[in-house]
PDB file of C-alpha atoms and ligand atoms in Angstrom:
ATOM      1  CA  MET T   1      99.003  62.859  80.847  1.00 93.00           C
ATOM      2  CA  LEU T   2     102.487  63.222  79.766  1.00 97.00           C
ATOM      3  CA  CYS T   3     102.994  66.548  81.512  1.00 98.00           C
ATOM      4  CA  PHE T   4     106.942  68.293  80.501  1.00 98.00           C
ATOM      5  CA  ASP T   5     108.847  71.583  82.067  1.00 98.00           C
ATOM      6  CA  ALA T   6     109.706  74.151  79.581  1.00 97.00           C
ATOM      7  CA  ASP T   7     113.046  75.906  80.417  1.00 96.00           C
ATOM      8  CA  ASP T   8     116.182  73.246  80.062  1.00 96.00           C
ATOM      9  CA  THR T   9     113.509  70.671  78.983  1.00 98.00           C
ATOM     10  CA  LEU T  10     112.664  71.829  76.148  1.00 98.00           C
ATOM     11  CA  TRP T  11     115.212  74.672  75.006  1.00 97.00           C
ATOM     12  CA  HIS T  12     118.346  76.342  76.928  1.00 96.00           C
ATOM     13  CA  ASN T  13     117.689  78.894  79.527  1.00 94.00           C
ATOM     14  CA  GLU T  14     119.920  78.215  82.056  1.00 92.00           C
ATOM     15  CA  ASP T  15     123.411  79.335  79.780  1.00 93.00           C
ATOM     16  CA  GLN T  16     121.584  82.642  78.918  1.00 93.00           C
ATOM     17  CA  PHE T  17     121.505  82.956  82.990  1.00 91.00           C
ATOM     18  CA  ALA T  18     125.510  81.625  83.261  1.00 92.00           C
ATOM     19  CA  GLU T  19     126.578  83.992  80.083  1.00 93.00           C
ATOM     20  CA  ALA T  20     124.660  86.530  82.100  1.00 93.00           C
ATOM     21  CA  HIS T  21     125.343  86.040  85.292  1.00 92.00           C
ATOM     22  CA  ARG T  22     129.178  86.185  84.107  1.00 92.00           C
ATOM     23  CA  LYS T  23     128.416  89.950  81.942  1.00 93.00           C
ATOM     24  CA  PHE T  24     127.104  91.064  85.129  1.00 93.00           C
ATOM     25  CA  ALA T  25     130.637  89.713  87.717  1.00 91.00           C
ATOM     26  CA  ALA T  26     132.433  91.458  84.630  1.00 92.00           C
ATOM     27  CA  LEU T  27     130.423  94.936  84.094  1.00 90.00           C
ATOM     28  CA  LEU T  28     130.755  94.873  89.181  1.00 90.00           C
ATOM     29  CA  GLY T  29     134.540  93.397  87.629  1.00 89.00           C
ATOM     30  CA  ALA T  30     136.278  96.800  89.635  1.00 87.00           C
ATOM     31  CA  TYR T  31     134.522  97.446  93.220  1.00 88.00           C
ATOM     32  CA  HIS T  32     134.787  93.334  94.094  1.00 91.00           C
ATOM     33  CA  PRO T  33     135.439  89.886  93.014  1.00 92.00           C
ATOM     34  CA  PRO T  34     133.389  87.407  91.255  1.00 91.00           C
ATOM     35  CA  GLU T  35     132.199  85.326  94.983  1.00 92.00           C
ATOM     36  CA  VAL T  36     131.270  87.840  96.429  1.00 93.00           C
ATOM     37  CA  ILE T  37     129.459  89.214  93.593  1.00 93.00           C
ATOM     38  CA  GLU T  38     128.181  86.366  92.878  1.00 92.00           C
ATOM     39  CA  ARG T  39     127.575  85.666  96.709  1.00 94.00           C
ATOM     40  CA  THR T  40     125.395  89.211  96.829  1.00 95.00           C
ATOM     41  CA  LEU T  41     123.659  88.588  94.089  1.00 94.00           C
ATOM     42  CA  TYR T  42     122.002  84.666  95.145  1.00 93.00           C
ATOM     43  CA  ARG T  43     121.417  86.320  98.699  1.00 95.00           C
ATOM     44  CA  ILE T  44     119.425  88.995  96.830  1.00 96.00           C
ATOM     45  CA  GLU T  45     117.364  87.367  94.700  1.00 94.00           C
ATOM     46  CA  LEU T  46     116.476  84.506  96.940  1.00 93.00           C
ATOM     47  CA  GLY T  47     115.248  87.845  99.497  1.00 96.00           C
ATOM     48  CA  ASN T  48     113.591  89.229  96.447  1.00 96.00           C
ATOM     49  CA  LEU T  49     111.634  85.593  95.354  1.00 91.00           C
ATOM     50  CA  GLU T  50     108.613  86.515  96.331  1.00 91.00           C
ATOM     51  CA  LEU T  51     108.420  89.922  95.654  1.00 93.00           C
ATOM     52  CA  TYR T  52     109.060  88.727  91.983  1.00 93.00           C
ATOM     53  CA  GLY T  53     109.167  85.916  91.440  1.00 87.00           C
ATOM     54  CA  TYR T  54     111.240  83.190  88.705  1.00 87.00           C
ATOM     55  CA  GLY T  55     112.171  84.774  85.665  1.00 90.00           C
ATOM     56  CA  CYS T  56     113.972  87.387  83.704  1.00 92.00           C
ATOM     57  CA  LYS T  57     112.854  90.527  85.298  1.00 94.00           C
ATOM     58  CA  GLY T  58     113.550  89.809  88.239  1.00 94.00           C
ATOM     59  CA  PHE T  59     116.955  89.043  87.624  1.00 94.00           C
ATOM     60  CA  THR T  60     117.239  92.266  86.706  1.00 96.00           C
ATOM     61  CA  LEU T  61     116.011  93.972  89.477  1.00 96.00           C
ATOM     62  CA  SER T  62     118.132  91.848  91.821  1.00 96.00           C
ATOM     63  CA  ALA T  63     120.831  92.065  89.183  1.00 95.00           C
ATOM     64  CA  LEU T  64     120.694  96.383  90.096  1.00 95.00           C
ATOM     65  CA  GLU T  65     119.459  95.758  93.376  1.00 96.00           C
ATOM     66  CA  THR T  66     122.889  93.909  94.188  1.00 96.00           C
ATOM     67  CA  ALA T  67     125.136  96.638  91.946  1.00 94.00           C
ATOM     68  CA  VAL T  68     124.038  99.652  93.798  1.00 94.00           C
ATOM     69  CA  GLU T  69     124.618  97.493  96.997  1.00 94.00           C
ATOM     70  CA  LEU T  70     128.064  96.231  96.265  1.00 93.00           C
ATOM     71  CA  ALA T  71     129.347  99.614  94.236  1.00 92.00           C
ATOM     72  CA  GLY T  72     127.123 102.677  96.086  1.00 88.00           C
ATOM     73  CA  ASP T  73     126.827 105.683  94.535  1.00 91.00           C
ATOM     74  CA  THR T  74     129.703 105.998  92.632  1.00 91.00           C
ATOM     75  CA  LEU T  75     127.991 103.494  90.324  1.00 91.00           C
ATOM     76  CA  SER T  76     127.827 105.205  87.235  1.00 92.00           C
ATOM     77  CA  ARG T  77     125.112 105.815  84.544  1.00 93.00           C
ATOM     78  CA  ARG T  78     126.892 103.749  81.193  1.00 94.00           C
ATOM     79  CA  GLU T  79     126.866 100.763  84.250  1.00 93.00           C
ATOM     80  CA  VAL T  80     122.564 100.732  84.914  1.00 94.00           C
ATOM     81  CA  SER T  81     121.775 100.523  81.330  1.00 96.00           C
ATOM     82  CA  ALA T  82     124.594  98.167  80.426  1.00 95.00           C
ATOM     83  CA  LEU T  83     122.718  95.670  83.044  1.00 94.00           C
ATOM     84  CA  ILE T  84     119.581  96.658  82.055  1.00 96.00           C
ATOM     85  CA  ALA T  85     121.094  95.610  78.359  1.00 96.00           C
ATOM     86  CA  ILE T  86     121.988  92.815  80.128  1.00 95.00           C
ATOM     87  CA  GLY T  87     118.324  92.055  81.066  1.00 94.00           C
ATOM     88  CA  LYS T  88     117.079  92.721  78.405  1.00 95.00           C
ATOM     89  CA  GLU T  89     118.941  91.118  75.376  1.00 94.00           C
ATOM     90  CA  MET T  90     117.771  88.034  77.719  1.00 93.00           C
ATOM     91  CA  LEU T  91     114.172  88.748  77.181  1.00 93.00           C
ATOM     92  CA  ALA T  92     114.550  88.505  73.734  1.00 93.00           C
ATOM     93  CA  HIS T  93     117.118  85.873  73.208  1.00 93.00           C
ATOM     94  CA  PRO T  94     115.505  83.520  69.679  1.00 96.00           C
ATOM     95  CA  VAL T  95     114.374  79.530  71.375  1.00 97.00           C
ATOM     96  CA  ARG T  96     116.751  78.103  71.575  1.00 97.00           C
ATOM     97  CA  LEU T  97     115.542  73.762  70.830  1.00 98.00           C
ATOM     98  CA  LEU T  98     117.344  71.463  72.742  1.00 98.00           C
ATOM     99  CA  PRO T  99     117.954  68.302  70.497  1.00 97.00           C
ATOM    100  CA  GLY T 100     115.587  65.720  69.521  1.00 97.00           C
ATOM    101  CA  VAL T 101     112.867  67.486  71.042  1.00 98.00           C
ATOM    102  CA  ARG T 102     110.752  69.126  68.114  1.00 97.00           C
ATOM    103  CA  GLU T 103     110.981  65.289  66.307  1.00 97.00           C
ATOM    104  CA  THR T 104     110.284  63.807  70.068  1.00 97.00           C
ATOM    105  CA  LEU T 105     106.557  65.843  71.108  1.00 97.00           C
ATOM    106  CA  ALA T 106     105.492  65.713  67.354  1.00 96.00           C
ATOM    107  CA  GLN T 107     105.796  61.216  67.925  1.00 95.00           C
ATOM    108  CA  LEU T 108     104.337  61.434  71.287  1.00 95.00           C
ATOM    109  CA  ALA T 109     101.122  63.926  70.630  1.00 94.00           C
ATOM    110  CA  GLY T 110     100.311  61.287  68.102  1.00 88.00           C
ATOM    111  CA  SER T 111      98.649  59.213  70.375  1.00 89.00           C
ATOM    112  CA  ARG T 112      99.201  61.135  74.114  1.00 91.00           C
ATOM    113  CA  SER T 113      97.476  63.955  75.909  1.00 92.00           C
ATOM    114  CA  LEU T 114     100.857  66.589  76.457  1.00 96.00           C
ATOM    115  CA  GLY T 115     100.541  69.396  78.977  1.00 97.00           C
ATOM    116  CA  LEU T 116     102.982  71.840  79.883  1.00 97.00           C
ATOM    117  CA  LEU T 117     103.987  73.951  82.825  1.00 97.00           C
ATOM    118  CA  THR T 118     105.991  76.722  83.064  1.00 96.00           C
ATOM    119  CA  LYS T 119     107.581  79.040  85.802  1.00 93.00           C
ATOM    120  CA  GLY T 120     108.351  82.493  85.480  1.00 89.00           C
ATOM    121  CA  ASP T 121     107.261  85.423  83.801  1.00 91.00           C
ATOM    122  CA  LEU T 122     104.471  85.198  82.050  1.00 93.00           C
ATOM    123  CA  THR T 123     105.130  87.605  78.903  1.00 93.00           C
ATOM    124  CA  HIS T 124     108.163  85.828  78.594  1.00 94.00           C
ATOM    125  CA  GLN T 125     106.534  82.090  78.695  1.00 95.00           C
ATOM    126  CA  GLU T 126     104.329  82.928  76.602  1.00 95.00           C
ATOM    127  CA  ARG T 127     106.333  84.383  73.526  1.00 95.00           C
ATOM    128  CA  LYS T 128     108.727  81.588  74.332  1.00 96.00           C
ATOM    129  CA  LEU T 129     106.211  78.621  73.977  1.00 96.00           C
ATOM    130  CA  ARG T 130     104.717  80.972  70.899  1.00 95.00           C
ATOM    131  CA  ASP T 131     108.567  81.489  69.546  1.00 97.00           C
ATOM    132  CA  SER T 132     109.365  77.274  70.085  1.00 97.00           C
ATOM    133  CA  GLY T 133     106.778  76.123  67.392  1.00 96.00           C
ATOM    134  CA  LEU T 134     104.903  74.095  69.749  1.00 97.00           C
ATOM    135  CA  LEU T 135     102.249  75.423  71.673  1.00 95.00           C
ATOM    136  CA  GLY T 136     100.202  73.141  68.972  1.00 95.00           C
ATOM    137  CA  HIS T 137     101.353  69.499  70.496  1.00 97.00           C
ATOM    138  CA  PHE T 138      99.387  70.604  74.076  1.00 97.00           C
ATOM    139  CA  SER T 139      96.319  70.342  74.878  1.00 96.00           C
ATOM    140  CA  ARG T 140      97.006  72.164  78.450  1.00 96.00           C
ATOM    141  CA  HIS T 141      99.747  75.132  79.372  1.00 96.00           C
ATOM    142  CA  ALA T 142      99.923  76.845  81.930  1.00 96.00           C
ATOM    143  CA  VAL T 143     102.671  79.274  83.235  1.00 95.00           C
ATOM    144  CA  ILE T 144     102.825  79.544  87.475  1.00 94.00           C
ATOM    145  CA  GLY T 145     104.107  81.192  89.901  1.00 88.00           C
ATOM    146  CA  GLU T 146     105.713  78.942  91.924  1.00 90.00           C
ATOM    147  CA  LYS T 147     105.840  74.622  90.733  1.00 94.00           C
ATOM    148  CA  ASP T 148     105.109  73.149  94.272  1.00 96.00           C
ATOM    149  CA  VAL T 149     102.875  70.548  95.562  1.00 97.00           C
ATOM    150  CA  ALA T 150      99.921  72.626  96.688  1.00 97.00           C
ATOM    151  CA  THR T 151     100.912  74.407  92.979  1.00 96.00           C
ATOM    152  CA  TYR T 152     100.541  71.131  91.146  1.00 97.00           C
ATOM    153  CA  ARG T 153      97.546  70.131  92.872  1.00 97.00           C
ATOM    154  CA  ARG T 154      95.330  73.261  91.828  1.00 96.00           C
ATOM    155  CA  ILE T 155      95.985  73.105  88.284  1.00 97.00           C
ATOM    156  CA  PHE T 156      95.520  69.693  87.752  1.00 97.00           C
ATOM    157  CA  GLY T 157      92.577  70.121  89.563  1.00 96.00           C
ATOM    158  CA  LEU T 158      91.274  72.162  86.914  1.00 96.00           C
ATOM    159  CA  TRP T 159      92.543  70.315  84.080  1.00 96.00           C
ATOM    160  CA  GLY T 160      90.612  67.525  85.665  1.00 96.00           C
ATOM    161  CA  VAL T 161      93.719  65.753  85.790  1.00 96.00           C
ATOM    162  CA  ASP T 162      93.887  62.966  88.376  1.00 96.00           C
ATOM    163  CA  PRO T 163      98.011  63.700  90.087  1.00 96.00           C
ATOM    164  CA  ALA T 164      98.490  59.922  90.541  1.00 96.00           C
ATOM    165  CA  ALA T 165      98.155  59.525  86.881  1.00 95.00           C
ATOM    166  CA  VAL T 166     100.393  62.777  85.068  1.00 96.00           C
ATOM    167  CA  ILE T 167     103.385  61.542  84.311  1.00 97.00           C
ATOM    168  CA  MET T 168     105.947  64.589  84.809  1.00 98.00           C
ATOM    169  CA  VAL T 169     109.428  65.807  82.580  1.00 98.00           C
ATOM    170  CA  GLY T 170     111.513  67.741  83.461  1.00 97.00           C
ATOM    171  CA  ASN T 171     115.380  68.364  84.642  1.00 96.00           C
ATOM    172  CA  SER T 172     114.791  69.890  87.373  1.00 94.00           C
ATOM    173  CA  LEU T 173     114.460  67.662  91.079  1.00 95.00           C
ATOM    174  CA  LYS T 174     113.240  70.253  93.344  1.00 94.00           C
ATOM    175  CA  SER T 175     110.187  71.823  90.854  1.00 95.00           C
ATOM    176  CA  ASP T 176     109.160  69.032  87.773  1.00 96.00           C
ATOM    177  CA  ILE T 177     110.573  65.394  90.267  1.00 96.00           C
ATOM    178  CA  LEU T 178     109.856  65.544  93.897  1.00 96.00           C
ATOM    179  CA  PRO T 179     106.056  67.386  94.140  1.00 97.00           C
ATOM    180  CA  ILE T 180     105.301  65.088  91.501  1.00 97.00           C
ATOM    181  CA  LEU T 181     106.494  61.747  92.990  1.00 97.00           C
ATOM    182  CA  GLU T 182     104.724  63.542  97.094  1.00 97.00           C
ATOM    183  CA  LEU T 183     101.411  63.112  94.618  1.00 97.00           C
ATOM    184  CA  GLY T 184     101.462  60.180  94.011  1.00 97.00           C
ATOM    185  CA  GLY T 185     102.460  60.991  89.926  1.00 97.00           C
ATOM    186  CA  THR T 186     105.256  58.922  87.775  1.00 97.00           C
ATOM    187  CA  ALA T 187     108.420  61.634  87.991  1.00 98.00           C
ATOM    188  CA  VAL T 188     110.954  61.636  84.543  1.00 98.00           C
ATOM    189  CA  TRP T 189     114.140  62.669  84.862  1.00 97.00           C
ATOM    190  CA  ILE T 190     115.875  64.553  82.060  1.00 97.00           C
ATOM    191  CA  PRO T 191     119.539  66.191  84.014  1.00 95.00           C
ATOM    192  CA  TYR T 192     120.321  69.867  81.805  1.00 93.00           C
ATOM    193  CA  PRO T 193     124.313  70.307  82.159  1.00 87.00           C
ATOM    194  CA  LEU T 194     123.688  73.570  83.903  1.00 80.00           C
ATOM    195  CA  CYS T 195     121.064  73.980  87.910  1.00 76.00           C
ATOM    196  CA  TRP T 196     120.340  77.688  89.323  1.00 75.00           C
ATOM    197  CA  GLN T 197     122.209  76.804  92.915  1.00 77.00           C
ATOM    198  CA  HIS T 198     118.144  76.938  94.153  1.00 78.00           C
ATOM    199  CA  GLU T 199     116.841  73.908  91.804  1.00 75.00           C
ATOM    200  CA  ARG T 200     119.026  72.097  92.985  1.00 77.00           C
ATOM    201  CA  ALA T 201     117.918  68.913  95.352  1.00 81.00           C
ATOM    202  CA  GLU T 202     118.969  65.593  95.443  1.00 86.00           C
ATOM    203  CA  PRO T 203     117.505  62.366  93.006  1.00 88.00           C
ATOM    204  CA  PRO T 204     115.035  60.058  95.441  1.00 90.00           C
ATOM    205  CA  ALA T 205     116.928  56.640  96.125  1.00 87.00           C
ATOM    206  CA  ASP T 206     115.423  53.814  94.344  1.00 88.00           C
ATOM    207  CA  HIS T 207     111.960  55.407  93.718  1.00 93.00           C
ATOM    208  CA  PRO T 208     109.887  53.257  92.105  1.00 94.00           C
ATOM    209  CA  ARG T 209     108.059  55.898  90.132  1.00 96.00           C
ATOM    210  CA  PHE T 210     110.703  58.058  89.186  1.00 97.00           C
ATOM    211  CA  HIS T 211     113.297  57.943  86.024  1.00 97.00           C
ATOM    212  CA  GLU T 212     116.137  59.460  85.244  1.00 97.00           C
ATOM    213  CA  LEU T 213     116.677  58.899  80.923  1.00 97.00           C
ATOM    214  CA  PRO T 214     120.000  61.685  79.687  1.00 96.00           C
ATOM    215  CA  ASP T 215     117.398  62.817  76.826  1.00 97.00           C
ATOM    216  CA  ILE T 216     114.147  63.259  75.847  1.00 97.00           C
ATOM    217  CA  THR T 217     115.076  61.257  72.509  1.00 97.00           C
ATOM    218  CA  ALA T 218     114.750  58.409  75.344  1.00 97.00           C
ATOM    219  CA  LEU T 219     110.975  58.790  76.281  1.00 97.00           C
ATOM    220  CA  PRO T 220     109.664  57.348  73.885  1.00 97.00           C
ATOM    221  CA  ALA T 221     110.905  53.544  74.981  1.00 96.00           C
ATOM    222  CA  LEU T 222     110.817  54.454  78.505  1.00 97.00           C
ATOM    223  CA  LEU T 223     106.962  55.446  78.057  1.00 96.00           C
ATOM    224  CA  GLU T 224     106.825  52.304  75.948  1.00 94.00           C
ATOM    225  CA  ARG T 225     108.284  49.987  79.307  1.00 93.00           C
ATOM    226  CA  LEU T 226     106.104  51.997  81.838  1.00 91.00           C
ATOM    227  CA  GLY T 227     102.719  50.738  79.599  1.00 86.00           C
ATOM    228  CA  SER T 228     103.614  47.172  79.543  1.00 72.00           C
ATOM    229  CA  GLY T 229     104.629  47.476  83.635  1.00 60.00           C
ATOM    230  CA  ALA T 230     107.464  46.861  82.898  1.00 52.00           C
ATOM    231  CA  ALA T 231     110.318  49.582  84.302  1.00 47.00           C
TER     232      ALA T 231
HETATM  233 MG1   MG J 301     113.226  73.488  84.310  1.00 86.12          MG
END
């Protein structure tokens, strides 16, 4: 099975978070410098991950908590409303596919079984998947809470797929690449220009089942090489 990550692999996502961070820092700019706001928000987001999981709703709640911590009782109703608006804007933002995604998936779906695994808010991810127009290409898809070895093992088990036979394509080394390699599968890393610091990891050095591509349009040629045993 050829399995894809979604956010920042099939469509833009992290640039929206970067934009939300900029707006948030501007909103609280009267209280603290941007680096203090950013550092505090990151600490609170990490502390809340276990409770909120990944995604825009968790980000919004953590941003509210950060604002309360940094601005205290001086935080105004207007500022709280502006903050909630930043979160809602992210949730309602139209899906923007990355270049070549539509064509490449259409090409690959003709000859292979495609899966999709994405983490984050269930409602938001389902909406993005539906609006993307890509859903029909995937024989399996799931929105999961975490992307680690245990979760991949469980999901591929449910799907009746041997993880060692999976080729996972994604932008996050931590979430899409390292767990699949550990399970004996093949990983194709397509970096996105931006990466949330929590998702950062070192690429594996000289791993025989690890491949890096500049963009998704290079995937069919890599799969052909892998199929012929040449890569
Ligand atoms: Mg991703």
